Amino acid sequence: MYQAKESRLAKFKKELKRGKHYYILMAPYFIIFGLFTLIPVAVSFVLSFFHFNMLEFPNFIGWDNYSRLFLNDDIFMIALRNTFIFAVITGPISYIACFLFAWIINELSPKVRAFMTLIFYAPSLSGNVFFIWLIIFSGDSYGYLNGFLMSAGFILEPIQWLRDEQYILWVVILVQLWLSLGTAFLAFIAGLQTIDRSLIEAGAVDGIKNRWQELWFITLPSMKPQLLFGAVMQITMAFAVADISIALAGFPSVNYAAHTVVTHLMDYGSIRFEMGYASAIATVLFTLMVGTNLVIQKLLRKVGE
């Protein structure tokens, strides 16, 4: 057993020596990633077991933050439900939309493809452009949607789209979907450009009869890295909704109708300064994201089978 360990260590040292130039080039990224991602995540997890208000020394309280979170915090349960609704609706729809639009645009000529890519990517590129939706869903008769519905005779008085809790969440979901053609969309466009055309020709010889079979057996398996990257980006976006909710529905929204886990985290972390409790919220959110990503990775491995 000792010899086996020594052999693995020698093999590791040999591999390290052989690829030292690559590791040296990657070192700046790994150092920055470790300092600003890995260490904060680890510190947040440890801090979730403490009571810490940034004024007093942290006090160890064990699992009290988590028991409070799931047993005594009704607002967190509302936020968790809203976040799951966001993730279940916006995640799959935006992911599929990103790929379908990329797949269609990829068939166009290079100049038209570049123009259409810009058109579809522009909303996510334009920062706070989603504020235009405040005018569309304005609660008075001057709002574009209310004005249209009243002039068409569908309603008699304006609807408070961003103040009525039965509409708020769905308005935010709609705007989130409008902004969803972002980095994943560009990754899919790039992935489609790298597919070896000879594989398509070979597939035609082997019996692939239509574009859907070509998509399932050739295109998707050839794009697994981009599909995985796009899934990670869309899952992160779906679970991390906050800015749009705050901008459209306020903070907090009416009866917490558009409250999410991230806005709950912001409430306790940047307003109340209950850093231990905020760390527990962040840990739960991180666990949800990682778990969902693992499930998606397992599903993507079956693509093309």
Coordinates of C-alpha atoms in Angstrom, one line a residue:
M1 CA 0.0 0.0 0.0
Y2 CA 2.9 2.3 0.9
Q3 CA 4.4 1.6 -2.5
A4 CA 1.2 2.3 -4.3
K5 CA 0.9 5.7 -2.5
E6 CA 4.5 6.5 -3.4
S7 CA 3.9 5.5 -7.0
R8 CA 0.9 7.8 -7.2
L9 CA 2.9 10.6 -5.7
A10 CA 5.8 10.1 -8.1
K11 CA 3.3 10.0 -11.0
F12 CA 1.7 13.3 -9.8
K13 CA 5.2 14.9 -9.5
K14 CA 6.1 13.7 -13.0
E15 CA 2.8 15.1 -14.4
L16 CA 3.3 18.4 -12.6
K17 CA 6.8 18.7 -13.9
R18 CA 5.8 17.9 -17.5
G19 CA 3.0 20.5 -17.5
K20 CA 4.6 23.1 -15.4
H21 CA 4.4 25.8 -18.1
Y22 CA 0.6 25.3 -18.3
Y23 CA 0.2 25.6 -14.5
I24 CA 2.4 28.7 -14.4
L25 CA 0.2 30.3 -17.1
M26 CA -3.0 29.3 -15.2
A27 CA -1.7 30.4 -11.8
P28 CA -2.9 34.0 -11.9
Y29 CA -6.4 32.9 -12.7
F30 CA -6.4 30.2 -10.0
I31 CA -5.0 32.7 -7.4
I32 CA -7.7 35.2 -8.2
F33 CA -10.4 32.5 -8.3
G34 CA -9.2 31.2 -4.9
L35 CA -9.1 34.6 -3.3
F36 CA -12.4 35.9 -4.5
T37 CA -14.5 32.8 -4.9
L38 CA -13.3 29.7 -3.0
I39 CA -12.2 31.4 0.2
P40 CA -15.4 33.6 0.5
V41 CA -17.5 30.5 -0.1
A42 CA -15.7 28.6 2.6
V43 CA -15.8 31.5 5.0
S44 CA -19.5 32.0 4.4
F45 CA -20.2 28.3 5.1
V46 CA -18.2 28.5 8.4
L47 CA -19.8 31.8 9.4
S48 CA -23.3 30.3 8.9
F49 CA -22.8 28.5 12.2
F50 CA -22.2 31.8 14.1
H51 CA -24.1 34.8 15.2
F52 CA -22.2 37.8 13.8
N53 CA -23.4 41.3 13.5
M54 CA -20.1 42.9 12.3
L55 CA -19.8 44.7 15.7
E56 CA -19.3 41.9 18.1
F57 CA -17.0 38.9 17.9
P58 CA -18.7 36.0 16.2
N59 CA -20.5 33.7 18.6
F60 CA -20.9 30.0 17.7
I61 CA -24.5 28.9 17.7
G62 CA -24.4 25.6 15.7
W63 CA -27.4 24.9 13.5
D64 CA -29.6 27.7 15.0
N65 CA -29.4 29.8 11.9
Y66 CA -30.6 26.9 9.7
S67 CA -33.4 25.9 12.1
R68 CA -34.5 29.6 12.2
L69 CA -34.3 29.8 8.4
F70 CA -36.6 26.8 7.7
L71 CA -38.8 26.7 10.9
N72 CA -39.3 30.3 11.9
D73 CA -38.7 32.5 8.8
D74 CA -42.0 32.6 6.9
I75 CA -40.6 35.2 4.5
F76 CA -37.7 32.9 3.5
M77 CA -40.2 30.2 2.6
I78 CA -42.1 32.7 0.4
A79 CA -38.7 33.7 -1.2
L80 CA -37.8 30.0 -1.7
R81 CA -41.1 29.3 -3.4
N82 CA -40.7 32.3 -5.7
T83 CA -37.2 31.3 -6.5
F84 CA -38.2 27.8 -7.4
I85 CA -41.0 29.2 -9.7
F86 CA -38.4 31.5 -11.3
A87 CA -36.0 28.6 -11.8
V88 CA -38.5 26.1 -13.1
I89 CA -40.0 28.5 -15.6
T90 CA -37.2 30.8 -16.7
G91 CA -34.4 28.2 -16.5
P92 CA -35.6 25.6 -19.1
I93 CA -37.5 28.0 -21.3
S94 CA -34.5 30.4 -21.6
Y95 CA -32.1 27.5 -22.1
I96 CA -34.1 26.0 -24.9
A97 CA -34.8 29.4 -26.4
C98 CA -31.0 30.2 -26.4
F99 CA -30.2 27.1 -28.3
L100 CA -33.1 27.2 -30.7
F101 CA -32.4 30.8 -31.7
A102 CA -28.7 30.1 -32.0
W103 CA -29.5 27.0 -34.1
I104 CA -31.7 29.0 -36.5
I105 CA -29.4 32.0 -36.7
N106 CA -26.4 29.7 -37.4
E107 CA -28.0 28.8 -40.8
L108 CA -28.0 32.4 -42.0
S109 CA -25.3 34.0 -44.0
P110 CA -22.3 35.4 -42.0
K111 CA -23.4 39.1 -42.3
V112 CA -27.0 38.4 -41.4
R113 CA -25.9 36.0 -38.7
A114 CA -23.8 38.8 -37.0
F115 CA -26.6 41.3 -37.2
M116 CA -29.3 38.9 -35.8
T117 CA -26.9 37.9 -33.0
L118 CA -26.5 41.5 -32.0
I119 CA -30.3 42.0 -32.1
F120 CA -31.0 39.0 -29.8
Y121 CA -28.1 39.7 -27.5
A122 CA -28.7 43.5 -27.2
P123 CA -31.2 43.3 -24.2
S124 CA -28.7 41.5 -22.0
L125 CA -26.0 43.8 -23.2
S126 CA -27.8 47.1 -22.5
G127 CA -27.6 47.1 -18.7
N128 CA -30.7 48.7 -17.1
V129 CA -32.6 48.8 -20.4
F130 CA -35.3 46.6 -18.7
F131 CA -36.6 49.9 -17.1
I132 CA -38.6 50.3 -20.3
W133 CA -40.9 47.7 -18.8
L134 CA -41.8 50.1 -16.1
I135 CA -43.5 52.3 -18.8
I136 CA -45.2 49.3 -20.4
F137 CA -46.6 48.0 -17.1
S138 CA -47.3 51.4 -15.5
G139 CA -50.3 51.2 -13.3
D140 CA -52.1 54.3 -14.8
S141 CA -53.9 54.7 -18.1
Y142 CA -50.7 56.1 -19.7
G143 CA -49.0 52.7 -19.4
Y144 CA -48.6 51.1 -22.8
L145 CA -50.3 47.8 -21.8
N146 CA -53.1 49.5 -19.9
G147 CA -53.7 52.0 -22.7
F148 CA -53.9 49.2 -25.3
L149 CA -56.2 47.1 -23.2
M150 CA -58.5 50.0 -22.4
S151 CA -58.6 51.3 -26.0
A152 CA -59.4 47.7 -27.2
G153 CA -62.2 47.4 -24.6
F154 CA -60.7 44.5 -22.6
I155 CA -60.6 46.5 -19.3
L156 CA -62.5 49.5 -18.0
E157 CA -59.9 50.8 -15.5
P158 CA -56.1 50.5 -15.3
I159 CA -54.6 47.4 -13.7
Q160 CA -51.8 47.8 -11.1
W161 CA -49.4 45.3 -12.7
L162 CA -46.6 46.1 -10.4
R163 CA -48.6 46.6 -7.2
D164 CA -51.1 43.7 -7.4
E165 CA -49.5 40.6 -6.0
Q166 CA -51.3 38.3 -8.4
Y167 CA -49.4 39.9 -11.4
I168 CA -46.1 41.0 -9.9
L169 CA -44.3 37.7 -10.1
W170 CA -45.4 36.9 -13.7
V171 CA -44.3 40.4 -14.9
V172 CA -40.8 39.8 -13.4
I173 CA -40.6 36.4 -15.0
L174 CA -41.6 37.8 -18.4
V175 CA -38.9 40.5 -18.2
Q176 CA -36.3 37.9 -17.0
L177 CA -37.1 35.8 -20.1
W178 CA -36.7 38.8 -22.3
L179 CA -33.2 39.3 -20.9
S180 CA -32.2 35.7 -20.9
L181 CA -30.5 35.5 -24.3
G182 CA -27.1 36.3 -22.9
T183 CA -23.8 34.6 -22.5
A184 CA -25.3 31.1 -23.1
F185 CA -26.7 32.3 -26.4
L186 CA -23.3 33.4 -27.6
A187 CA -21.7 30.1 -26.4
F188 CA -24.2 28.2 -28.4
I189 CA -23.5 30.3 -31.5
A190 CA -19.8 29.6 -31.1
G191 CA -20.3 25.9 -30.5
L192 CA -22.4 25.6 -33.7
Q193 CA -19.6 27.2 -35.6
T194 CA -17.1 24.6 -34.5
I195 CA -19.0 21.5 -35.6
D196 CA -17.1 19.5 -38.1
R197 CA -19.1 19.4 -41.3
S198 CA -17.7 16.0 -42.2
L199 CA -19.6 14.5 -39.3
I200 CA -22.9 15.6 -40.9
E201 CA -21.9 14.1 -44.2
A202 CA -20.9 10.9 -42.5
G203 CA -24.2 10.9 -40.6
A204 CA -26.1 11.2 -43.9
V205 CA -24.3 8.1 -45.2
D206 CA -25.0 6.2 -42.0
G207 CA -28.8 6.8 -42.3
I208 CA -29.6 10.1 -40.7
K209 CA -32.7 11.2 -42.6
N210 CA -33.7 14.7 -41.3
R211 CA -32.5 17.7 -39.4
W212 CA -33.9 16.5 -36.0
Q213 CA -31.9 13.3 -36.2
E214 CA -28.9 15.4 -37.2
L215 CA -29.5 17.6 -34.2
W216 CA -29.8 14.8 -31.7
F217 CA -27.0 12.5 -32.9
I218 CA -24.5 14.9 -34.3
T219 CA -25.0 18.6 -33.3
L220 CA -25.8 18.2 -29.6
P221 CA -23.1 15.6 -28.8
S222 CA -20.5 17.8 -30.6
M223 CA -21.6 20.7 -28.4
K224 CA -21.5 19.1 -24.9
P225 CA -19.0 21.6 -23.5
Q226 CA -21.1 24.6 -24.7
L227 CA -24.3 22.9 -23.5
L228 CA -22.9 22.4 -20.0
F229 CA -21.5 26.0 -19.9
G230 CA -24.9 27.4 -21.0
A231 CA -26.7 25.3 -18.4
V232 CA -24.5 26.6 -15.6
M233 CA -25.1 30.2 -16.8
Q234 CA -28.8 29.8 -17.1
I235 CA -29.2 28.0 -13.8
T236 CA -27.2 30.7 -12.1
M237 CA -29.3 33.4 -13.7
A238 CA -32.5 31.7 -12.8
F239 CA -31.6 31.3 -9.1
A240 CA -29.9 34.7 -8.7
V241 CA -32.8 36.9 -9.7
A242 CA -32.7 40.1 -7.7
D243 CA -32.0 43.4 -9.6
I244 CA -35.0 43.0 -11.9
S245 CA -37.4 42.2 -9.0
I246 CA -36.2 45.2 -7.0
A247 CA -36.3 47.6 -10.0
L248 CA -39.8 46.6 -11.1
A249 CA -41.6 45.5 -7.9
G250 CA -39.6 47.4 -5.2
F251 CA -37.8 46.2 -2.1
P252 CA -39.6 44.6 -0.5
S253 CA -42.4 43.9 -3.1
V254 CA -46.1 44.0 -2.1
N255 CA -46.6 41.1 0.4
Y256 CA -43.2 39.8 -0.8
A257 CA -44.9 38.6 -4.1
A258 CA -41.6 38.9 -6.0
H259 CA -39.2 38.3 -3.1
T260 CA -36.4 35.8 -3.9
V261 CA -33.7 34.1 -1.9
V262 CA -31.2 36.7 -3.2
T263 CA -33.3 39.7 -2.1
H264 CA -33.7 37.9 1.2
L265 CA -30.0 37.6 1.4
M266 CA -29.5 41.2 0.6
D267 CA -32.0 42.2 3.3
Y268 CA -30.1 40.4 6.1
G269 CA -26.6 40.9 4.7
S270 CA -26.6 44.5 3.6
I271 CA -29.4 46.1 5.6
R272 CA -29.7 44.3 8.9
F273 CA -26.1 43.2 9.0
E274 CA -26.9 39.7 10.4
M275 CA -24.0 38.2 8.6
G276 CA -24.2 34.7 10.2
Y277 CA -27.9 34.4 9.2
A278 CA -27.1 35.9 5.7
S279 CA -24.3 33.3 5.3
A280 CA -26.8 30.5 6.1
I281 CA -29.1 31.9 3.3
A282 CA -26.1 32.0 0.9
T283 CA -25.1 28.5 1.8
V284 CA -28.6 27.2 1.1
L285 CA -28.7 29.0 -2.2
F286 CA -25.2 27.7 -3.2
T287 CA -26.3 24.2 -2.3
L288 CA -29.4 24.5 -4.5
M289 CA -27.3 25.8 -7.5
V290 CA -24.7 23.0 -7.1
G291 CA -27.4 20.3 -6.8
T292 CA -29.3 21.5 -9.8
N293 CA -26.0 21.8 -11.9
L294 CA -25.2 18.2 -11.0
V295 CA -28.6 17.0 -12.1
I296 CA -28.3 18.9 -15.4
Q297 CA -24.8 17.5 -16.0
K298 CA -26.2 13.9 -15.5
L299 CA -29.0 14.7 -18.0
L300 CA -26.6 16.2 -20.6
R301 CA -24.4 13.1 -20.6
K302 CA -27.3 11.2 -22.1
V303 CA -27.6 13.5 -25.1
G304 CA -27.1 11.6 -28.3
E305 CA -27.7 8.2 -26.7

